Amino acid sequence: MRDAYKEFDWLATYGPFYDVSCVSFARSLTPREALTRLGAGPGDIEQVTFDGLQERTVECIDADDLRSDYVGALETAGWTVLVQLWTGSGAFNCLLPALSQGTEVVSISRNLHADDSFTYAIDGEEITCFNQLSPHARMGSEPDRLFLEMWEVGLDPNHEWEGPGLHAPFQRSFALAKKLTGVAFSQSMLEMRFLASVIRNE
């Protein structure tokens, strides 16, 4: 099972995700409902391709100096997948309680120059969260809730890593998300059309 992360190796070479990104999975919410919980107004939501998502993200960054994020959402297998590129995970860190109210959310953020995190939230509460490079140092109301699942994908919940550190923690985090949601985030999903909106992060 510890090789399960290999199906997510494409993320390690796909710049928009590997550099700075946040991918979240929200159960039993439609894309429109999820974006609305993040603060999108009814008239703000539009349909875009993945190329359009990237273009609108750059426009958003240039327009207001990172005070807003551009978030895309698509639905698959009973979950909405939310994609945020290049602007960190601000919207999700601040709005995760609202997004997870009455449901569950898995969120994976990547920032080469700051913090790579994994968060599992239920009904407005962070249940388990950890830095992907330090899975032994978990926080949340139930830090050991995902102990077995973490061990199965190679995010050893007991081991304090030294030297070069844990191999492929970003990909392993997506393998953990798949175990929790049943959704494998794949490159083919990027061929789908997204609902998307500007989200204020302040």
Coordinates of C-alpha atoms in Angstrom, one line a residue:
M1 CA 0.0 0.0 0.0
R2 CA 2.9 2.4 0.6
D3 CA 3.5 2.6 -3.2
A4 CA -0.1 3.9 -3.6
Y5 CA 1.4 7.5 -3.8
K6 CA 2.9 6.7 -7.2
E7 CA -0.3 7.5 -9.1
F8 CA 0.1 11.0 -7.9
D9 CA 3.7 11.4 -9.1
W10 CA 2.4 13.7 -11.9
L11 CA 1.8 16.4 -9.3
A12 CA 5.5 16.5 -8.5
T13 CA 6.3 17.6 -12.0
Y14 CA 3.2 19.7 -12.8
G15 CA 4.2 23.2 -11.9
P16 CA 0.9 24.8 -11.1
F17 CA 0.4 22.2 -8.2
Y18 CA 3.9 21.5 -7.1
D19 CA 5.0 25.1 -6.6
V20 CA 2.2 26.7 -4.6
S21 CA -1.3 25.2 -4.5
C22 CA -4.2 24.1 -2.4
V23 CA -6.5 21.2 -3.3
S24 CA -9.5 20.5 -1.1
F25 CA -12.2 17.9 -1.1
A26 CA -15.6 18.7 0.4
R27 CA -18.2 15.9 0.8
S28 CA -21.8 16.2 -0.3
L29 CA -21.5 19.8 -1.5
T30 CA -22.0 20.9 -5.0
P31 CA -19.3 23.2 -6.5
R32 CA -21.7 26.1 -6.3
E33 CA -22.5 25.4 -2.6
A34 CA -18.8 25.0 -1.8
L35 CA -17.9 28.3 -3.5
T36 CA -20.7 30.1 -1.8
R37 CA -19.5 28.9 1.6
L38 CA -16.1 30.4 0.8
G39 CA -17.8 33.7 0.2
A40 CA -18.6 33.8 -3.5
G41 CA -21.7 35.8 -4.5
P42 CA -24.3 34.3 -6.9
G43 CA -23.2 36.7 -9.7
D44 CA -19.5 36.0 -9.1
I45 CA -19.5 32.3 -10.1
E46 CA -18.4 31.5 -13.7
Q47 CA -17.5 28.5 -15.7
V48 CA -13.9 28.1 -16.9
T49 CA -11.5 25.6 -18.3
F50 CA -8.3 24.8 -16.4
D51 CA -6.4 27.1 -18.7
G52 CA -9.0 29.8 -17.9
L53 CA -8.5 29.0 -14.2
Q54 CA -4.8 29.7 -14.5
E55 CA -5.3 32.9 -16.4
R56 CA -7.9 34.3 -14.0
T57 CA -5.7 33.4 -11.1
V58 CA -2.9 35.5 -12.5
E59 CA -5.3 38.4 -13.2
C60 CA -6.5 38.1 -9.6
I61 CA -3.0 38.2 -8.2
D62 CA -2.1 41.2 -10.3
A63 CA -5.3 43.1 -9.5
D64 CA -5.2 43.3 -5.7
D65 CA -1.8 42.1 -4.4
L66 CA -2.9 38.7 -3.0
R67 CA -5.9 40.0 -1.1
S68 CA -8.1 37.7 -3.1
D69 CA -7.8 34.1 -4.4
Y70 CA -9.3 32.5 -7.5
V71 CA -10.8 29.1 -6.7
G72 CA -12.1 26.5 -9.1
A73 CA -14.5 23.7 -8.2
L74 CA -15.7 20.5 -9.9
E75 CA -17.8 17.6 -8.7
T76 CA -16.9 13.9 -8.7
A77 CA -18.1 10.8 -6.8
G78 CA -20.1 12.8 -4.2
W79 CA -17.3 15.2 -3.5
T80 CA -16.4 18.7 -4.7
V81 CA -12.8 19.2 -5.5
L82 CA -11.6 22.8 -5.0
V83 CA -8.4 24.0 -6.7
Q84 CA -6.4 27.1 -5.8
L85 CA -3.2 27.9 -7.6
W86 CA -0.1 30.0 -6.7
T87 CA -1.7 32.1 -4.0
G88 CA -1.3 29.8 -1.0
S89 CA -4.1 28.4 1.1
G90 CA -5.3 31.6 2.8
A91 CA -9.0 31.2 1.8
F92 CA -9.1 27.7 3.0
N93 CA -7.2 28.3 6.3
C94 CA -9.6 31.1 7.2
L95 CA -12.8 29.6 5.8
L96 CA -12.3 25.9 6.5
P97 CA -14.8 26.0 9.4
A98 CA -17.5 27.4 7.2
L99 CA -16.7 25.0 4.3
S100 CA -16.8 21.9 6.6
Q101 CA -20.0 22.8 8.5
G102 CA -22.2 19.8 8.5
T103 CA -19.8 17.8 6.4
E104 CA -16.2 16.8 6.1
V105 CA -13.3 18.4 4.2
V106 CA -9.8 17.2 3.4
S107 CA -7.3 20.0 2.4
I108 CA -3.8 19.7 1.0
S109 CA -1.7 22.8 0.6
R110 CA 1.7 23.2 -0.9
N111 CA 4.2 26.1 -0.6
L112 CA 7.8 25.4 -1.4
H113 CA 8.9 28.4 0.6
A114 CA 6.7 28.1 3.6
D115 CA 4.4 25.3 5.0
D116 CA 3.0 22.2 3.4
S117 CA 0.0 21.1 5.3
F118 CA -2.7 18.4 5.5
T119 CA -5.9 19.1 7.2
Y120 CA -8.9 16.9 7.9
A121 CA -12.0 18.8 9.2
I122 CA -15.5 17.8 10.2
D123 CA -18.4 20.1 11.0
G124 CA -16.3 23.2 11.5
E125 CA -13.6 21.5 13.6
E126 CA -10.0 20.6 12.6
I127 CA -9.8 16.9 13.6
T128 CA -6.3 16.1 12.4
C129 CA -3.7 18.4 10.8
F130 CA 0.0 18.2 10.3
N131 CA 2.9 19.5 8.3
Q132 CA 3.6 17.0 5.5
L133 CA 7.3 16.9 6.4
S134 CA 6.5 16.2 10.0
P135 CA 3.6 13.8 10.2
H136 CA 4.6 12.8 13.7
A137 CA 3.8 16.3 15.0
R138 CA 0.0 16.3 14.6
M139 CA -2.5 18.7 15.9
G140 CA -6.3 19.0 16.0
S141 CA -9.0 17.7 18.3
E142 CA -8.2 14.0 17.4
P143 CA -4.5 14.0 16.3
D144 CA -4.5 10.2 16.1
R145 CA -7.7 9.8 14.2
L146 CA -5.9 9.0 10.9
F147 CA -3.1 7.0 12.4
L148 CA -3.7 3.8 10.5
E149 CA -4.4 5.5 7.1
M150 CA -1.3 7.6 7.5
W151 CA 0.9 4.6 8.2
E152 CA -0.6 2.8 5.2
V153 CA 0.4 5.5 2.7
G154 CA 3.9 6.0 4.2
L155 CA 3.3 9.1 6.2
D156 CA 4.7 7.4 9.3
P157 CA 2.8 9.0 12.2
N158 CA 5.5 7.9 14.7
H159 CA 8.8 8.6 13.0
E160 CA 10.7 11.8 13.4
W161 CA 12.5 12.3 10.1
E162 CA 16.1 13.3 10.0
G163 CA 18.6 14.0 7.2
P164 CA 16.9 14.3 3.7
G165 CA 13.5 13.7 5.3
L166 CA 10.4 11.9 4.1
H167 CA 10.2 10.8 0.5
A168 CA 7.3 12.2 -1.6
P169 CA 5.2 13.7 1.2
F170 CA 3.1 15.7 -1.2
Q171 CA 2.1 12.7 -3.3
R172 CA 1.6 10.6 -0.2
S173 CA -0.8 13.3 1.1
F174 CA -3.0 12.8 -2.0
A175 CA -2.8 9.1 -1.4
L176 CA -4.1 9.7 2.1
A177 CA -6.9 12.0 0.7
K178 CA -7.9 9.1 -1.6
K179 CA -8.2 6.7 1.3
L180 CA -10.5 9.2 3.1
T181 CA -12.6 10.3 0.2
G182 CA -12.4 7.6 -2.4
V183 CA -11.4 10.3 -4.9
A184 CA -8.1 10.0 -6.8
F185 CA -7.1 13.5 -7.9
S186 CA -6.0 12.9 -11.5
Q187 CA -4.6 14.9 -14.4
S188 CA -7.6 14.0 -16.5
M189 CA -9.8 16.0 -14.1
L190 CA -8.1 19.1 -15.5
E191 CA -9.9 18.5 -18.8
M192 CA -13.3 19.1 -17.1
R193 CA -14.9 22.5 -16.8
F194 CA -14.8 24.2 -13.4
L195 CA -17.1 26.5 -11.7
A196 CA -14.9 29.3 -10.3
S197 CA -15.0 32.6 -8.4
V198 CA -12.8 35.2 -6.8
I199 CA -12.7 34.6 -3.0
R200 CA -11.6 37.3 -0.6
N201 CA -9.0 36.1 1.8
E202 CA -9.1 38.9 4.4

